[in-house]
Amino acid sequence: MDFDDLKAFAASHDNYEIRVITHSGSHCYQVELEDMEGARHMLTRRGKPVVFRSLEDVYLELQRAGIHRAFLVQHVPQDEVIGREAHYQDPLTSRIPLVF
């Protein structure tokens, strides 16, 4: 999903979730949209995933699309290494609400 598609989707729908995804120890962020059917769409540019270098860059891009809320999802590989199930969808353990 490119930026124009994201902007159009946000303007015409109200039942979706935006996730800002990062990995433990990384300063790179990707943006993912999950629609009401559960389909996930990565933000892309020219067919390649967009990687942001800071949360500020993410905020500015999402604000340009008319989006002011998202969830920060941090993947922590240690959970998987020790055999514990990773619960990235659980809002109390791995998602931080963002308002900008």
CSV table of N, CA, C and O in Angstrom, one decimal:
chain,number,residue,atom,x,y,z
A,1,MET,N,0.9,-1.2,0.0
A,1,MET,CA,0.0,0.0,0.0
A,1,MET,C,0.9,1.2,0.0
A,1,MET,O,1.7,1.4,0.9
A,2,ASP,N,0.8,2.0,-1.0
A,2,ASP,CA,1.6,3.3,-1.1
A,2,ASP,C,0.9,4.4,-0.3
A,2,ASP,O,-0.2,4.2,0.2
A,3,PHE,N,1.6,5.5,-0.2
A,3,PHE,CA,1.1,6.6,0.7
A,3,PHE,C,-0.2,7.1,0.2
A,3,PHE,O,-1.1,7.4,1.0
A,4,ASP,N,-0.4,7.3,-1.1
A,4,ASP,CA,-1.7,7.8,-1.6
A,4,ASP,C,-2.9,6.8,-1.3
A,4,ASP,O,-4.0,7.3,-0.9
A,5,ASP,N,-2.6,5.5,-1.4
A,5,ASP,CA,-3.6,4.5,-1.0
A,5,ASP,C,-3.9,4.6,0.5
A,5,ASP,O,-5.1,4.5,0.9
A,6,LEU,N,-2.9,4.8,1.3
A,6,LEU,CA,-3.1,4.9,2.8
A,6,LEU,C,-4.0,6.1,3.1
A,6,LEU,O,-4.9,6.0,3.9
A,7,LYS,N,-3.6,7.2,2.4
A,7,LYS,CA,-4.4,8.5,2.7
A,7,LYS,C,-5.9,8.3,2.3
A,7,LYS,O,-6.8,8.7,3.0
A,8,ALA,N,-6.1,7.7,1.1
A,8,ALA,CA,-7.5,7.5,0.6
A,8,ALA,C,-8.2,6.5,1.5
A,8,ALA,O,-9.4,6.7,1.8
A,9,PHE,N,-7.5,5.4,2.0
A,9,PHE,CA,-8.1,4.5,2.9
A,9,PHE,C,-8.5,5.1,4.2
A,9,PHE,O,-9.6,4.9,4.7
A,10,ALA,N,-7.6,5.9,4.8
A,10,ALA,CA,-7.9,6.6,6.1
A,10,ALA,C,-9.1,7.6,5.9
A,10,ALA,O,-9.8,7.7,6.9
A,11,ALA,N,-9.2,8.2,4.8
A,11,ALA,CA,-10.3,9.2,4.6
A,11,ALA,C,-11.6,8.5,4.4
A,11,ALA,O,-12.7,9.1,4.8
A,12,SER,N,-11.6,7.3,3.9
A,12,SER,CA,-12.9,6.7,3.6
A,12,SER,C,-13.3,5.5,4.6
A,12,SER,O,-14.4,5.0,4.5
A,13,HIS,N,-12.5,5.2,5.5
A,13,HIS,CA,-12.8,4.1,6.4
A,13,HIS,C,-12.5,4.6,7.8
A,13,HIS,O,-11.7,5.5,8.1
A,14,ASP,N,-13.2,4.0,8.8
A,14,ASP,CA,-12.9,4.3,10.2
A,14,ASP,C,-12.6,3.1,11.1
A,14,ASP,O,-12.3,3.2,12.2
A,15,ASN,N,-12.7,1.9,10.5
A,15,ASN,CA,-12.4,0.7,11.3
A,15,ASN,C,-11.1,0.0,10.8
A,15,ASN,O,-11.2,-0.9,10.0
A,16,TYR,N,-10.0,0.6,11.2
A,16,TYR,CA,-8.7,0.0,10.9
A,16,TYR,C,-7.7,0.3,12.0
A,16,TYR,O,-8.0,1.1,12.9
A,17,GLU,N,-6.6,-0.4,12.0
A,17,GLU,CA,-5.6,-0.1,13.0
A,17,GLU,C,-4.2,0.1,12.3
A,17,GLU,O,-3.9,-0.6,11.4
A,18,ILE,N,-3.5,1.1,12.7
A,18,ILE,CA,-2.2,1.4,12.2
A,18,ILE,C,-1.2,0.9,13.2
A,18,ILE,O,-1.3,1.2,14.4
A,19,ARG,N,-0.2,0.2,12.8
A,19,ARG,CA,0.9,-0.2,13.7
A,19,ARG,C,2.2,0.3,13.2
A,19,ARG,O,2.5,0.2,12.0
A,20,VAL,N,3.0,0.8,14.1
A,20,VAL,CA,4.4,1.2,13.8
A,20,VAL,C,5.2,0.0,14.4
A,20,VAL,O,5.2,-0.2,15.6
A,21,ILE,N,5.9,-0.7,13.5
A,21,ILE,CA,6.6,-1.9,13.9
A,21,ILE,C,8.1,-1.6,14.0
A,21,ILE,O,8.7,-1.1,13.1
A,22,THR,N,8.7,-2.1,15.1
A,22,THR,CA,10.2,-2.0,15.3
A,22,THR,C,10.6,-3.3,16.0
A,22,THR,O,9.8,-4.1,16.5
A,23,HIS,N,11.9,-3.5,16.0
A,23,HIS,CA,12.5,-4.7,16.6
A,23,HIS,C,13.4,-4.2,17.8
A,23,HIS,O,13.9,-3.1,17.7
A,24,SER,N,13.5,-5.0,18.8
A,24,SER,CA,14.3,-4.7,20.0
A,24,SER,C,15.7,-4.3,19.6
A,24,SER,O,16.4,-5.0,18.8
A,25,GLY,N,16.1,-3.1,20.0
A,25,GLY,CA,17.4,-2.6,19.7
A,25,GLY,C,17.6,-1.9,18.4
A,25,GLY,O,18.7,-1.5,18.0
A,26,SER,N,16.5,-1.8,17.6
A,26,SER,CA,16.6,-1.2,16.3
A,26,SER,C,16.0,0.2,16.4
A,26,SER,O,15.1,0.5,17.1
A,27,HIS,N,16.5,1.1,15.5
A,27,HIS,CA,16.0,2.4,15.3
A,27,HIS,C,15.3,2.6,14.0
A,27,HIS,O,15.2,3.7,13.5
A,28,CYS,N,14.9,1.5,13.4
A,28,CYS,CA,14.2,1.5,12.1
A,28,CYS,C,12.7,1.2,12.4
A,28,CYS,O,12.4,0.3,13.2
A,29,TYR,N,11.8,1.8,11.7
A,29,TYR,CA,10.4,1.6,11.9
A,29,TYR,C,9.7,1.4,10.6
A,29,TYR,O,10.0,2.0,9.6
A,30,GLN,N,8.7,0.5,10.6
A,30,GLN,CA,7.8,0.3,9.4
A,30,GLN,C,6.4,0.5,9.8
A,30,GLN,O,6.0,0.3,11.0
A,31,VAL,N,5.5,0.9,8.9
A,31,VAL,CA,4.1,1.2,9.2
A,31,VAL,C,3.3,0.1,8.5
A,31,VAL,O,3.5,-0.2,7.3
A,32,GLU,N,2.4,-0.5,9.3
A,32,GLU,CA,1.5,-1.5,8.8
A,32,GLU,C,0.0,-1.1,9.1
A,32,GLU,O,-0.3,-0.6,10.2
A,33,LEU,N,-0.9,-1.3,8.2
A,33,LEU,CA,-2.3,-1.1,8.3
A,33,LEU,C,-3.0,-2.4,8.4
A,33,LEU,O,-2.7,-3.3,7.5
A,34,GLU,N,-3.9,-2.6,9.4
A,34,GLU,CA,-4.7,-3.8,9.4
A,34,GLU,C,-6.1,-3.4,9.2
A,34,GLU,O,-6.6,-2.5,10.0
A,35,ASP,N,-6.8,-3.9,8.2
A,35,ASP,CA,-8.2,-3.4,7.9
A,35,ASP,C,-9.2,-4.3,8.7
A,35,ASP,O,-8.8,-5.2,9.4
A,36,MET,N,-10.5,-4.0,8.5
A,36,MET,CA,-11.5,-4.7,9.3
A,36,MET,C,-11.6,-6.1,9.0
A,36,MET,O,-12.2,-6.9,9.8
A,37,GLU,N,-11.2,-6.6,7.8
A,37,GLU,CA,-11.2,-8.0,7.5
A,37,GLU,C,-10.0,-8.8,8.0
A,37,GLU,O,-9.9,-10.0,7.9
A,38,GLY,N,-9.0,-8.0,8.6
A,38,GLY,CA,-7.8,-8.7,9.2
A,38,GLY,C,-6.7,-8.7,8.2
A,38,GLY,O,-5.6,-9.2,8.6
A,39,ALA,N,-6.8,-8.2,7.0
A,39,ALA,CA,-5.7,-8.1,6.0
A,39,ALA,C,-4.7,-7.1,6.5
A,39,ALA,O,-5.1,-6.0,6.9
A,40,ARG,N,-3.5,-7.4,6.3
A,40,ARG,CA,-2.4,-6.5,6.7
A,40,ARG,C,-1.7,-5.9,5.5
A,40,ARG,O,-1.4,-6.6,4.5
A,41,HIS,N,-1.4,-4.6,5.5
A,41,HIS,CA,-0.8,-3.9,4.4
A,41,HIS,C,0.4,-3.1,4.9
A,41,HIS,O,0.2,-2.2,5.7
A,42,MET,N,1.6,-3.4,4.4
A,42,MET,CA,2.7,-2.6,4.7
A,42,MET,C,2.8,-1.3,3.9
A,42,MET,O,2.4,-1.3,2.7
A,43,LEU,N,3.2,-0.2,4.5
A,43,LEU,CA,3.4,1.0,3.7
A,43,LEU,C,4.6,0.9,2.8
A,43,LEU,O,5.7,0.5,3.2
A,44,THR,N,4.4,1.1,1.5
A,44,THR,CA,5.4,0.9,0.5
A,44,THR,C,5.6,2.1,-0.4
A,44,THR,O,4.7,3.0,-0.4
A,45,ARG,N,6.7,2.2,-1.0
A,45,ARG,CA,7.1,3.3,-2.0
A,45,ARG,C,7.8,2.6,-3.1
A,45,ARG,O,8.8,1.9,-3.0
A,46,ARG,N,7.2,2.7,-4.3
A,46,ARG,CA,7.7,2.1,-5.5
A,46,ARG,C,7.8,0.5,-5.4
A,46,ARG,O,8.8,-0.1,-5.8
A,47,GLY,N,6.9,0.0,-4.6
A,47,GLY,CA,6.8,-1.5,-4.5
A,47,GLY,C,7.7,-2.0,-3.4
A,47,GLY,O,7.8,-3.2,-3.2
A,48,LYS,N,8.5,-1.2,-2.7
A,48,LYS,CA,9.3,-1.6,-1.6
A,48,LYS,C,8.9,-1.1,-0.3
A,48,LYS,O,8.4,0.1,-0.2
A,49,PRO,N,9.0,-1.8,0.8
A,49,PRO,CA,8.6,-1.3,2.1
A,49,PRO,C,9.4,-0.1,2.5
A,49,PRO,O,10.5,0.1,2.3
A,50,VAL,N,8.6,0.9,3.1
A,50,VAL,CA,9.2,2.1,3.6
A,50,VAL,C,9.8,1.9,5.0
A,50,VAL,O,9.1,1.4,5.9
A,51,VAL,N,11.0,2.3,5.2
A,51,VAL,CA,11.7,2.2,6.5
A,51,VAL,C,12.0,3.6,7.0
A,51,VAL,O,12.7,4.4,6.3
A,52,PHE,N,11.5,3.9,8.1
A,52,PHE,CA,11.7,5.2,8.7
A,52,PHE,C,12.8,5.1,9.8
A,52,PHE,O,13.0,4.1,10.4
A,53,ARG,N,13.6,6.2,9.9
A,53,ARG,CA,14.8,6.2,10.8
A,53,ARG,C,14.4,6.7,12.2
A,53,ARG,O,15.2,6.6,13.1
A,54,SER,N,13.2,7.3,12.4
A,54,SER,CA,12.8,7.8,13.7
A,54,SER,C,11.3,7.9,13.8
A,54,SER,O,10.6,7.9,12.8
A,55,LEU,N,10.9,7.9,15.0
A,55,LEU,CA,9.4,8.0,15.3
A,55,LEU,C,8.9,9.3,14.8
A,55,LEU,O,7.8,9.4,14.3
A,56,GLU,N,9.7,10.4,14.8
A,56,GLU,CA,9.3,11.7,14.3
A,56,GLU,C,8.9,11.6,12.9
A,56,GLU,O,7.9,12.2,12.4
A,57,ASP,N,9.7,10.9,12.1
A,57,ASP,CA,9.5,10.7,10.7
A,57,ASP,C,8.2,10.0,10.4
A,57,ASP,O,7.4,10.3,9.5
A,58,VAL,N,7.9,9.0,11.3
A,58,VAL,CA,6.7,8.2,11.2
A,58,VAL,C,5.5,9.1,11.5
A,58,VAL,O,4.5,9.2,10.7
A,59,TYR,N,5.6,9.9,12.6
A,59,TYR,CA,4.5,10.8,12.9
A,59,TYR,C,4.2,11.8,11.8
A,59,TYR,O,3.0,12.0,11.5
A,60,LEU,N,5.2,12.4,11.2
A,60,LEU,CA,5.0,13.4,10.2
A,60,LEU,C,4.3,12.7,8.9
A,60,LEU,O,3.4,13.3,8.4
A,61,GLU,N,4.7,11.6,8.6
A,61,GLU,CA,4.1,10.9,7.4
A,61,GLU,C,2.7,10.5,7.7
A,61,GLU,O,1.8,10.7,6.8
A,62,LEU,N,2.4,10.0,8.9
A,62,LEU,CA,1.0,9.6,9.2
A,62,LEU,C,0.1,10.8,9.3
A,62,LEU,O,-1.0,10.8,8.9
A,63,GLN,N,0.6,11.9,9.9
A,63,GLN,CA,-0.2,13.1,10.0
A,63,GLN,C,-0.5,13.7,8.6
A,63,GLN,O,-1.6,14.1,8.4
A,64,ARG,N,0.4,13.5,7.7
A,64,ARG,CA,0.1,14.0,6.3
A,64,ARG,C,-1.0,13.2,5.7
A,64,ARG,O,-1.7,13.6,4.8
A,65,ALA,N,-1.2,11.9,6.1
A,65,ALA,CA,-2.3,11.1,5.6
A,65,ALA,C,-3.5,11.3,6.4
A,65,ALA,O,-4.6,10.6,6.1
A,66,GLY,N,-3.5,12.1,7.4
A,66,GLY,CA,-4.7,12.4,8.2
A,66,GLY,C,-4.9,11.4,9.4
A,66,GLY,O,-6.0,11.3,9.9
A,67,ILE,N,-3.9,10.7,9.7
A,67,ILE,CA,-3.9,9.7,10.8
A,67,ILE,C,-3.2,10.3,12.0
A,67,ILE,O,-2.1,10.8,11.9
A,68,HIS,N,-3.9,10.1,13.2
A,68,HIS,CA,-3.3,10.7,14.4
A,68,HIS,C,-3.2,9.7,15.6
A,68,HIS,O,-2.9,10.1,16.7
A,69,ARG,N,-3.5,8.5,15.3
A,69,ARG,CA,-3.3,7.4,16.3
A,69,ARG,C,-2.7,6.2,15.7
A,69,ARG,O,-3.0,5.9,14.5
A,70,ALA,N,-1.9,5.5,16.5
A,70,ALA,CA,-1.3,4.2,16.0
A,70,ALA,C,-0.9,3.5,17.2
A,70,ALA,O,-1.0,3.9,18.4
A,71,PHE,N,-0.4,2.3,17.0
A,71,PHE,CA,0.2,1.4,18.1
A,71,PHE,C,1.6,1.2,17.7
A,71,PHE,O,1.9,0.8,16.6
A,72,LEU,N,2.5,1.3,18.7
A,72,LEU,CA,3.9,1.0,18.5
A,72,LEU,C,4.0,-0.5,19.0
A,72,LEU,O,3.7,-0.8,20.1
A,73,VAL,N,4.5,-1.3,18.1
A,73,VAL,CA,4.7,-2.8,18.3
A,73,VAL,C,6.2,-3.1,18.3
A,73,VAL,O,6.8,-2.8,17.2
A,74,GLN,N,6.7,-3.5,19.4
A,74,GLN,CA,8.1,-3.9,19.4
A,74,GLN,C,8.3,-5.4,19.5
A,74,GLN,O,7.9,-6.0,20.5
A,75,HIS,N,8.9,-5.9,18.5
A,75,HIS,CA,9.2,-7.4,18.5
A,75,HIS,C,10.4,-7.6,19.3
A,75,HIS,O,11.5,-7.0,19.1
A,76,VAL,N,10.3,-8.5,20.2
A,76,VAL,CA,11.4,-8.9,21.1
A,76,VAL,C,11.8,-10.3,20.9
A,76,VAL,O,11.1,-11.2,21.2
A,77,PRO,N,13.0,-10.6,20.2
A,77,PRO,CA,13.3,-11.9,19.9
A,77,PRO,C,13.6,-12.9,21.0
A,77,PRO,O,13.5,-14.1,20.9
A,78,GLN,N,13.9,-12.3,22.2
A,78,GLN,CA,14.2,-13.2,23.3
A,78,GLN,C,13.0,-14.0,23.7
A,78,GLN,O,13.2,-15.2,24.2
A,79,ASP,N,11.7,-13.6,23.5
A,79,ASP,CA,10.6,-14.4,23.8
A,79,ASP,C,10.6,-15.7,22.9
A,79,ASP,O,10.3,-16.8,23.4
A,80,GLU,N,10.9,-15.5,21.7
A,80,GLU,CA,11.0,-16.7,20.8
A,80,GLU,C,12.1,-17.6,21.1
A,80,GLU,O,12.1,-18.8,21.0
A,81,VAL,N,13.3,-17.0,21.5
A,81,VAL,CA,14.5,-17.8,21.7
A,81,VAL,C,14.3,-18.7,22.9
A,81,VAL,O,14.7,-19.9,22.9
A,82,ILE,N,13.6,-18.3,24.0
A,82,ILE,CA,13.4,-19.1,25.1
A,82,ILE,C,12.2,-20.0,25.1
A,82,ILE,O,11.8,-20.7,26.0
A,83,GLY,N,11.5,-20.0,23.9
A,83,GLY,CA,10.4,-20.9,23.7
A,83,GLY,C,9.1,-20.4,24.1
A,83,GLY,O,8.1,-21.1,24.1
A,84,ARG,N,9.0,-19.1,24.5
A,84,ARG,CA,7.8,-18.5,24.9
A,84,ARG,C,7.0,-18.0,23.7
A,84,ARG,O,7.7,-17.5,22.7
A,85,GLU,N,5.8,-18.2,23.6
A,85,GLU,CA,4.9,-17.7,22.5
A,85,GLU,C,5.0,-16.2,22.5
A,85,GLU,O,4.8,-15.5,23.5
A,86,ALA,N,5.2,-15.6,21.3
A,86,ALA,CA,5.2,-14.2,21.1
A,86,ALA,C,3.7,-13.7,20.9
A,86,ALA,O,3.0,-14.3,20.1
A,87,HIS,N,3.3,-12.8,21.7
A,87,HIS,CA,1.9,-12.3,21.7
A,87,HIS,C,1.9,-10.8,21.2
A,87,HIS,O,1.7,-9.9,22.0
A,88,TYR,N,2.2,-10.6,19.9
A,88,TYR,CA,2.3,-9.2,19.4
A,88,TYR,C,0.9,-8.5,19.3
A,88,TYR,O,0.9,-7.3,19.2
A,89,GLN,N,-0.2,-9.3,19.3
A,89,GLN,CA,-1.5,-8.7,19.2
A,89,GLN,C,-2.1,-8.3,20.6
A,89,GLN,O,-3.1,-7.6,20.6
A,90,ASP,N,-1.5,-8.8,21.6
A,90,ASP,CA,-2.0,-8.5,23.0
A,90,ASP,C,-1.7,-7.1,23.4
A,90,ASP,O,-0.5,-6.7,23.5
A,91,PRO,N,-2.8,-6.3,23.5
A,91,PRO,CA,-2.5,-4.8,23.8
A,91,PRO,C,-1.8,-4.5,25.1
A,91,PRO,O,-1.3,-3.4,25.2
A,92,LEU,N,-1.8,-5.4,26.0
A,92,LEU,CA,-1.3,-5.1,27.3
A,92,LEU,C,0.2,-5.4,27.4
A,92,LEU,O,0.9,-4.9,28.3
A,93,THR,N,0.7,-6.2,26.5
A,93,THR,CA,2.1,-6.7,26.7
A,93,THR,C,3.1,-6.1,25.6
A,93,THR,O,4.2,-5.9,25.9
A,94,SER,N,2.6,-5.9,24.4
A,94,SER,CA,3.6,-5.5,23.4
A,94,SER,C,3.2,-4.3,22.6
A,94,SER,O,4.0,-4.0,21.7
A,95,ARG,N,2.1,-3.7,22.8
A,95,ARG,CA,1.7,-2.6,22.0
A,95,ARG,C,1.6,-1.3,22.9
A,95,ARG,O,1.0,-1.4,24.0
A,96,ILE,N,2.1,-0.2,22.4
A,96,ILE,CA,2.0,1.0,23.1
A,96,ILE,C,1.2,2.0,22.3
A,96,ILE,O,1.5,2.2,21.1
A,97,PRO,N,0.1,2.6,22.8
A,97,PRO,CA,-0.7,3.5,22.0
A,97,PRO,C,0.1,4.8,21.8
A,97,PRO,O,0.7,5.3,22.7
A,98,LEU,N,0.0,5.3,20.5
A,98,LEU,CA,0.6,6.5,20.2
A,98,LEU,C,-0.4,7.5,19.7
A,98,LEU,O,-1.3,7.1,19.0
A,99,VAL,N,-0.4,8.7,20.2
A,99,VAL,CA,-1.3,9.8,19.7
A,99,VAL,C,-0.4,11.0,19.4
A,99,VAL,O,0.5,11.4,20.1
A,100,PHE,N,-0.6,11.5,18.2
A,100,PHE,CA,0.3,12.6,17.7
A,100,PHE,C,-0.5,13.6,16.9
A,100,PHE,O,-1.6,13.4,16.5
